[in-house]
XYZ file of C-alpha atoms in Angstrom:
618
model
C 130.808 126.545 75.997
C 127.619 126.743 78.025
C 129.203 124.813 80.819
C 126.676 124.395 83.589
C 127.379 122.470 86.696
C 126.538 118.815 86.047
C 123.776 118.801 88.606
C 121.872 115.607 89.177
C 118.765 116.890 90.911
C 116.264 114.860 88.863
C 114.401 117.524 88.412
C 90.203 127.876 74.717
C 86.805 127.517 73.254
C 87.633 128.602 69.745
C 87.477 132.391 69.681
C 85.150 133.878 67.115
C 86.126 135.860 64.074
C 88.449 138.699 65.011
C 88.186 141.843 62.951
C 91.356 143.664 62.054
C 90.072 146.628 64.017
C 89.716 144.572 67.162
C 93.220 143.201 66.721
C 94.913 146.580 66.810
C 92.373 148.492 68.892
C 93.750 150.075 72.027
C 92.070 149.625 75.373
C 91.787 152.797 77.424
C 93.316 151.557 80.655
C 96.073 149.232 81.654
C 93.558 146.960 83.303
C 89.794 146.879 83.374
C 87.093 144.396 84.370
C 84.246 145.533 82.098
C 81.943 142.496 82.072
C 81.603 138.804 81.343
C 85.034 137.744 82.576
C 86.968 139.726 79.959
C 90.199 141.068 81.349
C 92.160 143.558 79.260
C 95.667 144.957 79.506
C 97.170 147.731 77.413
C 100.962 147.478 77.313
C 103.267 150.076 75.779
C 106.807 148.867 75.179
C 109.566 151.474 75.129
C 113.360 151.510 74.957
C 114.717 153.716 77.715
C 117.707 154.260 79.930
C 117.678 152.412 83.209
C 120.097 151.214 85.860
C 118.754 148.043 87.523
C 122.116 147.295 89.149
C 123.453 150.869 89.300
C 124.951 150.856 85.779
C 123.045 152.872 83.156
C 122.183 151.290 79.804
C 119.244 151.115 77.404
C 116.594 148.529 78.259
C 112.972 147.635 77.602
C 110.264 149.083 79.791
C 106.572 148.258 79.701
C 104.236 151.069 80.757
C 107.355 152.743 82.105
C 108.279 149.804 84.319
C 111.040 147.244 84.533
C 110.260 144.477 85.096
C 107.044 144.693 83.101
C 103.842 145.046 85.146
C 102.145 142.036 86.664
C 99.318 140.580 84.586
C 96.573 139.006 86.714
C 93.668 136.892 85.497
C 91.061 134.585 86.951
C 90.729 131.078 85.599
C 88.106 131.186 82.834
C 88.797 134.805 81.878
C 89.036 135.865 78.252
C 92.450 137.510 78.183
C 93.095 140.459 75.876
C 96.600 141.916 75.881
C 97.232 144.810 73.504
C 100.923 145.523 72.856
C 101.968 148.910 71.482
C 105.591 148.815 70.350
C 107.155 152.240 70.850
C 110.675 150.820 70.958
C 113.087 150.865 67.999
C 113.174 147.039 67.918
C 110.985 144.339 66.412
C 109.360 142.423 69.272
C 106.854 139.731 70.177
C 105.422 138.547 73.486
C 105.237 134.903 74.564
C 103.117 133.835 77.539
C 105.357 131.210 79.073
C 103.464 128.134 80.242
C 100.090 129.234 78.848
C 98.816 126.340 76.746
C 96.915 128.586 74.296
C 94.094 126.101 73.714
C 92.538 126.833 70.313
C 94.476 130.117 69.960
C 97.967 129.126 68.749
C 98.210 132.457 66.893
C 98.635 134.155 70.293
C 101.659 132.098 71.386
C 104.040 134.907 70.467
C 106.750 133.274 68.357
C 107.669 135.397 65.320
C 107.977 133.460 62.074
C 106.126 130.561 63.644
C 102.811 131.794 65.082
C 102.764 135.520 64.302
C 104.428 138.331 62.401
C 106.829 140.584 64.254
C 105.480 143.677 65.994
C 107.513 146.357 64.276
C 108.409 149.722 65.810
C 105.390 152.001 65.943
C 102.988 149.081 65.504
C 100.440 147.382 67.730
C 99.261 143.799 68.104
C 96.567 142.263 70.298
C 96.834 138.814 71.822
C 93.581 137.059 72.736
C 93.414 133.790 74.615
C 91.455 131.912 77.255
C 92.815 131.490 80.780
C 92.146 127.755 80.991
C 94.795 127.153 83.665
C 95.708 128.565 87.057
C 98.941 129.337 88.867
C 102.232 131.105 88.251
C 103.391 132.029 84.736
C 105.317 134.833 83.085
C 105.530 136.690 79.800
C 108.597 137.708 77.857
C 109.897 138.644 74.449
C 110.442 135.766 72.062
C 112.519 137.761 69.599
C 116.288 137.195 69.577
C 117.629 137.409 73.147
C 115.538 140.380 74.283
C 114.868 138.633 77.574
C 118.405 139.788 78.385
C 117.283 143.382 77.755
C 114.509 143.226 80.333
C 111.377 142.511 78.299
C 109.653 140.249 80.812
C 107.091 140.295 83.607
C 105.070 138.032 85.909
C 101.641 136.576 85.122
C 99.224 135.051 87.620
C 95.992 133.156 87.013
C 93.884 132.730 90.154
C 92.118 129.360 90.438
C 88.368 129.185 90.065
C 86.126 128.355 93.021
C 86.092 124.699 93.900
C 89.597 123.963 92.658
C 91.269 121.220 94.686
C 94.216 122.687 96.597
C 96.931 120.791 98.485
C 97.051 122.998 101.579
C 95.201 120.466 103.723
C 98.348 118.331 103.521
C 100.271 121.139 105.277
C 97.765 121.837 108.037
C 94.254 120.802 109.021
C 93.675 123.909 111.147
C 90.616 125.714 109.752
C 91.894 129.179 110.655
C 95.287 128.478 109.122
C 93.732 127.169 105.908
C 91.645 130.350 105.599
C 94.787 132.463 106.005
C 96.650 130.331 103.468
C 93.922 130.841 100.866
C 94.048 134.566 101.611
C 97.810 134.445 101.055
C 97.280 132.664 97.753
C 94.937 135.419 96.597
C 97.678 137.917 97.482
C 100.597 135.843 96.182
C 103.913 137.594 95.656
C 105.835 137.048 92.400
C 109.622 137.283 92.562
C 111.393 137.483 89.195
C 114.907 136.086 89.574
C 117.162 136.975 86.659
C 120.647 137.819 85.465
C 121.781 141.082 83.888
C 124.423 142.154 81.424
C 125.625 145.691 80.792
C 125.996 144.973 77.080
C 122.788 145.102 75.040
C 121.797 141.677 73.706
C 121.993 142.705 70.042
C 125.526 144.008 70.519
C 126.595 140.927 72.481
C 125.188 138.622 69.778
C 127.195 140.460 67.120
C 130.366 140.093 69.182
C 129.662 136.405 69.690
C 129.213 135.946 65.960
C 132.506 137.673 65.182
C 134.448 135.915 67.921
C 132.892 132.471 67.229
C 132.467 132.072 70.970
C 129.682 132.016 73.529
C 130.173 134.650 76.224
C 129.326 133.134 79.591
C 129.659 136.325 81.571
C 127.019 138.623 83.047
C 127.392 141.596 85.406
C 124.840 140.962 88.141
C 121.807 139.037 89.299
C 118.482 140.822 89.758
C 115.546 140.226 92.079
C 112.381 141.902 90.775
C 114.583 144.127 88.656
C 117.014 145.249 91.338
C 120.579 144.220 92.101
C 124.103 145.516 92.323
C 127.530 144.816 90.886
C 129.736 142.875 93.303
C 133.466 142.924 92.590
C 135.380 140.315 94.564
C 139.071 140.311 95.317
C 141.079 137.171 94.451
C 141.039 136.329 98.141
C 137.238 136.578 98.246
C 136.924 134.550 95.054
C 139.082 131.660 96.215
C 136.703 129.885 98.635
C 133.880 130.231 96.101
C 135.684 128.497 93.242
C 133.883 125.247 92.436
C 135.743 122.086 91.418
C 134.416 122.520 87.891
C 135.646 126.090 87.735
C 139.050 125.037 89.073
C 139.328 122.335 86.417
C 138.508 124.767 83.616
C 141.078 127.249 84.917
C 143.698 124.487 84.953
C 143.353 124.054 81.197
C 145.200 127.325 80.607
C 148.555 127.834 82.378
C 148.409 130.533 85.043
C 144.777 131.335 84.286
C 142.865 133.145 87.020
C 139.380 134.507 87.362
C 138.806 137.997 85.987
C 137.721 140.861 88.217
C 134.145 139.992 87.162
C 134.709 136.635 88.897
C 134.375 134.765 85.619
C 136.569 132.456 83.591
C 138.824 134.399 81.203
C 137.974 134.163 77.483
C 141.169 132.179 76.822
C 139.622 129.201 78.611
C 136.683 129.098 76.206
C 138.939 129.499 73.182
C 140.554 126.110 73.779
C 137.181 124.439 74.366
C 135.857 125.257 70.907
C 134.697 122.179 68.936
C 137.264 120.835 66.467
C 136.794 121.582 62.796
C 135.013 124.887 63.306
C 136.140 128.456 62.769
C 138.901 129.550 65.169
C 137.992 131.749 68.102
C 138.928 135.401 67.536
C 139.664 136.837 70.960
C 140.487 140.228 69.428
C 136.789 140.634 68.537
C 135.841 140.625 72.242
C 135.865 144.042 73.970
C 137.941 144.036 77.126
C 135.047 145.234 79.268
C 132.914 142.213 78.434
C 134.962 139.902 80.676
C 136.919 142.509 82.649
C 136.614 145.997 84.195
C 134.297 145.253 87.110
C 133.032 148.464 88.708
C 131.117 147.936 91.958
C 127.834 149.744 92.479
C 125.832 150.646 95.558
C 122.086 150.309 95.141
C 118.958 149.828 97.213
C 117.839 146.198 97.167
C 114.329 145.103 96.362
C 112.148 145.048 99.480
C 108.997 142.989 99.909
C 107.000 144.179 102.919
C 104.625 141.817 104.715
C 102.438 143.150 107.533
C 100.422 141.076 109.973
C 97.352 142.996 111.207
C 96.263 142.932 114.821
C 93.256 140.797 113.848
C 95.425 137.810 112.854
C 97.575 135.594 115.057
C 99.693 133.950 112.356
C 101.071 134.862 108.941
C 101.223 132.742 105.808
C 102.773 133.958 102.557
C 102.718 132.520 99.033
C 105.706 133.392 96.850
C 105.995 132.649 93.143
C 109.690 132.233 92.355
C 110.232 132.762 88.610
C 113.429 131.706 86.862
C 113.947 134.675 84.517
C 117.648 134.150 83.817
C 119.106 134.111 80.348
C 122.124 132.037 81.391
C 122.677 131.613 85.097
C 121.267 128.708 87.069
C 120.614 129.964 90.589
C 119.857 128.757 94.075
C 117.265 130.864 95.920
C 116.643 130.896 99.641
C 115.100 133.088 102.345
C 117.161 133.043 105.543
C 115.586 131.084 108.403
C 112.298 130.500 106.535
C 111.233 126.938 105.864
C 108.641 126.573 103.160
C 106.604 124.062 101.228
C 106.763 123.767 97.468
C 103.057 123.600 96.585
C 103.118 124.088 92.791
C 105.551 123.753 89.916
C 105.088 125.633 86.653
C 101.570 126.559 87.775
C 100.549 122.979 88.591
C 99.721 121.977 92.180
C 101.790 119.219 93.769
C 101.729 117.424 97.081
C 103.604 119.872 99.355
C 107.329 119.247 99.811
C 109.263 120.873 102.661
C 112.379 122.818 101.604
C 114.217 126.109 102.062
C 116.664 126.150 99.125
C 115.350 126.081 95.558
C 117.251 125.569 92.310
C 115.857 128.114 89.866
C 116.068 126.647 86.375
C 115.517 128.990 83.433
C 111.791 129.476 82.812
C 110.577 127.334 85.711
C 108.305 128.596 88.489
C 108.166 127.403 92.078
C 105.180 128.359 94.210
C 106.304 128.412 97.838
C 104.083 128.509 100.918
C 105.851 129.921 103.980
C 104.897 130.740 107.544
C 106.446 133.786 109.220
C 106.497 134.086 112.980
C 109.183 136.533 114.156
C 108.968 140.178 113.064
C 112.274 140.736 111.319
C 114.028 141.696 108.094
C 114.952 138.432 106.343
C 117.479 138.240 103.533
C 116.459 136.612 100.275
C 119.575 135.183 98.637
C 120.132 134.372 94.986
C 123.399 132.644 94.076
C 124.595 131.308 90.739
C 125.811 127.711 90.771
C 127.271 127.489 87.262
C 130.990 127.012 86.806
C 131.775 129.956 84.499
C 131.131 132.766 87.001
C 130.489 133.723 90.620
C 127.394 135.945 90.832
C 124.995 136.624 93.677
C 122.292 139.049 94.824
C 120.164 139.750 97.854
C 116.779 141.315 98.616
C 114.837 141.972 101.804
C 111.658 140.325 103.064
C 110.495 142.852 105.667
C 108.069 141.086 107.996
C 106.226 143.338 110.418
C 103.625 142.640 113.098
C 101.441 145.649 113.843
C 101.936 146.767 117.420
C 105.057 144.689 118.048
C 108.750 145.618 117.807
C 110.851 144.133 115.024
C 113.996 142.194 115.806
C 117.201 143.876 114.646
C 119.227 140.664 114.602
C 120.588 139.706 111.179
C 118.930 136.702 109.606
C 120.904 133.474 109.435
C 121.542 132.087 105.931
C 121.110 128.567 104.599
C 123.443 129.161 101.619
C 126.493 131.238 100.693
C 127.305 133.320 97.609
C 127.796 130.128 95.581
C 124.525 128.533 96.657
C 126.400 126.078 98.851
C 125.119 124.764 102.163
C 126.248 126.700 105.238
C 123.636 125.407 107.673
C 122.683 122.063 109.128
C 119.077 123.226 108.745
C 119.301 123.671 104.970
C 116.833 121.542 102.955
C 117.573 121.566 99.239
C 114.488 120.906 97.144
C 114.707 117.707 95.137
C 112.727 118.242 91.935
C 112.423 114.536 91.268
C 110.015 113.927 94.146
C 107.113 116.074 92.915
C 103.709 114.410 92.768
C 100.830 116.263 91.055
C 97.843 117.155 93.199
C 95.333 115.822 92.478
C 97.090 112.844 90.908
C 97.791 112.954 87.195
C 96.836 110.056 84.945
C 98.932 109.250 81.899
C 98.378 106.418 79.423
C 100.509 103.297 79.672
C 101.254 103.414 75.943
C 101.815 106.146 73.372
C 101.135 106.611 69.658
C 104.681 107.602 68.724
C 108.167 108.198 70.129
C 110.584 110.816 68.832
C 114.246 110.822 69.781
C 116.188 114.071 69.499
C 119.902 114.712 69.955
C 120.822 118.037 71.568
C 124.370 119.033 70.755
C 126.861 121.799 70.166
C 127.616 122.837 66.589
C 130.873 123.875 64.962
C 131.466 126.638 67.515
C 130.252 127.440 70.993
C 127.712 129.932 69.633
C 126.025 127.268 67.486
C 123.617 124.801 69.095
C 121.218 122.156 67.833
C 118.148 120.558 69.392
C 118.084 117.706 66.933
C 121.545 117.232 65.402
C 121.556 120.383 63.219
C 121.014 124.000 64.285
C 117.664 125.547 63.358
C 118.063 129.105 62.067
C 115.352 131.475 63.279
C 113.479 133.252 60.444
C 111.536 135.747 62.519
C 110.456 137.894 59.549
C 109.125 134.921 57.589
C 105.438 134.211 57.019
C 104.419 132.230 60.110
C 104.467 128.474 59.653
C 101.111 128.329 61.460
C 99.512 130.036 58.455
C 100.740 127.289 56.094
C 101.639 124.127 58.028
C 103.528 121.371 56.244
C 101.598 118.128 56.887
C 103.773 115.048 57.033
C 107.060 116.904 57.293
C 109.570 115.057 59.457
C 113.150 116.334 59.585
C 115.739 117.559 62.072
C 113.765 120.733 62.701
C 110.151 119.570 62.421
C 108.103 116.880 64.140
C 104.643 116.361 62.674
C 102.115 114.587 64.880
C 99.003 113.542 62.899
C 95.617 114.418 64.337
C 94.784 110.770 65.068
C 97.671 110.575 67.547
C 96.859 111.646 71.092
C 99.989 110.962 73.187
C 103.656 111.174 72.205
C 106.954 110.510 73.986
C 109.974 112.711 73.364
C 113.445 111.471 74.290
C 116.062 114.241 74.546
C 119.530 112.731 74.184
C 122.602 114.622 75.410
C 126.007 113.558 74.060
C 129.105 113.450 76.229
C 130.609 116.796 77.204
C 127.371 118.743 76.874
C 125.877 121.011 79.532
C 122.437 120.494 81.023
C 119.685 122.160 78.970
C 116.417 123.619 80.319
C 113.867 122.351 77.773
C 110.676 124.383 77.299
C 107.792 123.054 75.211
C 105.147 125.516 74.021
C 101.492 124.533 73.896
C 100.661 121.607 76.137
C 102.551 120.830 79.328
C 104.300 117.459 79.547
C 104.831 114.709 82.102
C 108.391 113.925 83.168
C 108.826 110.162 82.961
C 112.491 109.922 83.879
C 116.100 110.689 83.035
C 119.378 108.881 83.168
C 123.038 108.824 82.300
C 124.600 107.231 79.247
C 123.114 106.599 75.828
C 119.475 105.745 75.052
C 119.729 103.055 72.342
C 116.136 101.847 72.697
C 113.295 102.788 70.367
C 110.789 103.585 73.108
C 110.215 103.928 76.839
C 108.479 100.555 76.789
C 111.574 98.875 75.332
C 113.926 100.761 77.629
C 111.896 99.641 80.642
C 112.889 96.056 79.877
C 116.588 96.906 80.208
C 116.791 99.625 82.872
C 116.316 99.224 86.641
C 112.785 99.247 87.996
C 111.746 102.767 88.945
C 113.713 104.460 86.165
C 110.429 105.570 84.599
C 107.496 106.977 86.529
C 104.178 106.225 84.847
C 102.153 106.666 88.032
C 101.394 110.319 88.833
C 104.463 111.790 87.054
C 105.028 115.507 87.532
C 103.535 117.945 85.006
C 105.837 120.712 83.732
C 106.341 123.139 80.865
C 110.091 123.482 81.438
C 112.512 120.829 82.649
C 116.226 120.206 82.497
C 118.166 117.440 80.877
C 121.112 115.826 82.610
C 124.545 117.334 82.028
C 127.146 115.201 80.282
C 126.025 112.108 78.421
C 122.439 111.353 79.343
C 118.786 111.538 78.366
C 115.390 112.908 79.425
C 112.051 111.234 78.621
C 108.776 113.186 78.640
C 105.191 112.249 77.668
C 102.957 114.921 76.156
C 99.369 115.050 74.881
C 98.977 116.244 71.283
C 95.355 117.353 71.541
C 95.965 121.080 71.008
C 96.179 121.809 67.283
C 98.945 124.221 66.456
C 102.567 124.807 65.652
C 104.621 124.742 68.825
C 108.255 125.553 69.531
C 110.469 123.304 71.634
C 113.755 124.852 72.725
C 116.498 125.296 75.245
C 115.717 128.301 77.449
C 119.325 129.480 77.719
C 119.163 132.545 75.476
C 122.476 131.999 73.692
C 121.522 128.403 72.946
C 118.087 129.349 71.572
C 119.577 132.104 69.440
C 122.295 129.665 68.400
C 119.734 127.284 66.890
C 118.700 124.915 69.703
C 115.028 124.481 68.815
C 112.619 122.244 66.920
C 108.978 122.656 65.913
C 106.067 120.347 66.722
C 103.124 120.425 64.306
C 100.214 119.069 66.332
C 97.196 117.945 64.291
C 97.935 120.210 61.348
C 97.200 117.607 58.661
C 93.694 119.022 58.134
C 94.975 122.598 58.150
C 94.422 125.139 60.910
C 91.890 127.953 60.832
C 93.641 131.222 61.648
C 91.323 134.234 62.090
C 91.690 136.630 59.133
C 92.745 139.459 61.418
C 95.794 137.433 62.443
C 96.525 135.826 59.094
C 96.244 139.221 57.349
C 97.849 141.266 60.094
C 99.892 144.215 58.910
C 101.617 146.890 60.901
C 99.175 149.455 62.223
C 99.723 152.067 64.912
C 97.719 151.923 68.074
C 95.022 154.580 68.201
């Protein structure tokens, strides 16, 4: 199963008519700033051989790069992203966290908001950069995230935007340097990597009736290496949860990939489903670890002679398909200043739990010239995986210390320092404060659960099969439809609560909602028998729900085990929006539902999008 550690960290103007020519028209350069705040990118997607961790396999590249190139916008820009698919696979691109106000046809979900971009075809996404902060873009077809089709996206705030840095320091010079650092922010994509192509792995999972919770490495900005541990090296890194799972099978031990053997998962399959077929699993999926030696990713930071202190802004991006990771830079204390692109009151920390799809914007001050190690360590029970990178801080004209940096965490993300400060996601307060209504127009309760096998998952009781080649639902919404896979919110409703219920024995799920961001009201253990947050508030302890300045997110995790998560979301952005677990195997296994926001009067879709057909880029 997708057994994650049961962690308890409570974590545009409507665009005018688009001609078909403009939809498929290529822009001459990867990036240009022609006039009137229009920013264009031309992206060519290819399928090439690469070796991010030293092992060669086919993967996606964008403009010849993995990860895909950084997309940068200014708040208020009209974004135009032209995608030329020169790979042999059908693809689409989703802009994770971008609310797509008045342009739902650019959200990038095949079968829901657009038609697939077939091989040899081109498609142009147009949307308004109404937000600011850290985001990312990735394929939303099958599990192609696991094949490397992703990259970072930054939107710089417009002049006059309220920033929280005055809560860190009141020094005028420091604040000027911090805003300079923000303009030069550094994205760090933190992901996991498998040597088996996602399409092949999905076929094996289907034949074996089993989810494969094994990867080969972790990557930091597309670089990593394969670490093969001996049994002696594995032993101190075995978590209690991992030890328990091993105990279920007599004499079971970790494989040489430091993961649970497939026999453990075979006995955890739900009753009544098809039996697990271990013979369908190639030996090298769980075994045959071959260490590699690679050059780690290096981020170089230089302080010029004209400055007497150095501030850096990092955007940590959770780009994993499965692994939940702790991230930390040795010796460097930071402040979390934004979550999922939204400013918060700064919180001091130096260890950050990277949930799938989430982004943490970290402000850090560097003082000693030195090479610092950035550590990334998986904390899930199925496997021990870790990676490192280098933050090379230099001061012009001064020697650099050669002493090794001192870690806060080990290869399992566990505390090894009295100075470690683990970020508590439950304490975030939006800056400036967010206002949510005291009451809502509707409440929807959804039950996230496993299906008849560990490769079948449901967001609301029954698995939703993806029909990527279908005519997009956005083109013909179904007003009034309410079922296990569809939630229809009428246009007269403005605020809605969603209660995600997790039955006993389930893992924690990172929930991502497309379209509008949502406010996290609270979470808890046990069942949620009440009909609404208002009713539940009469039975649960005071403080269970936060209706005063609750954090604003686009991705958040449910509790593991039996529990629930309550979120409050505005429904003022007409469209058809996907809600899903961001673990790739769970999404592909059916763990998603669709919200139809304000579709009862129909939605105007520009003819160029509604009538889109494959056309090569010229």
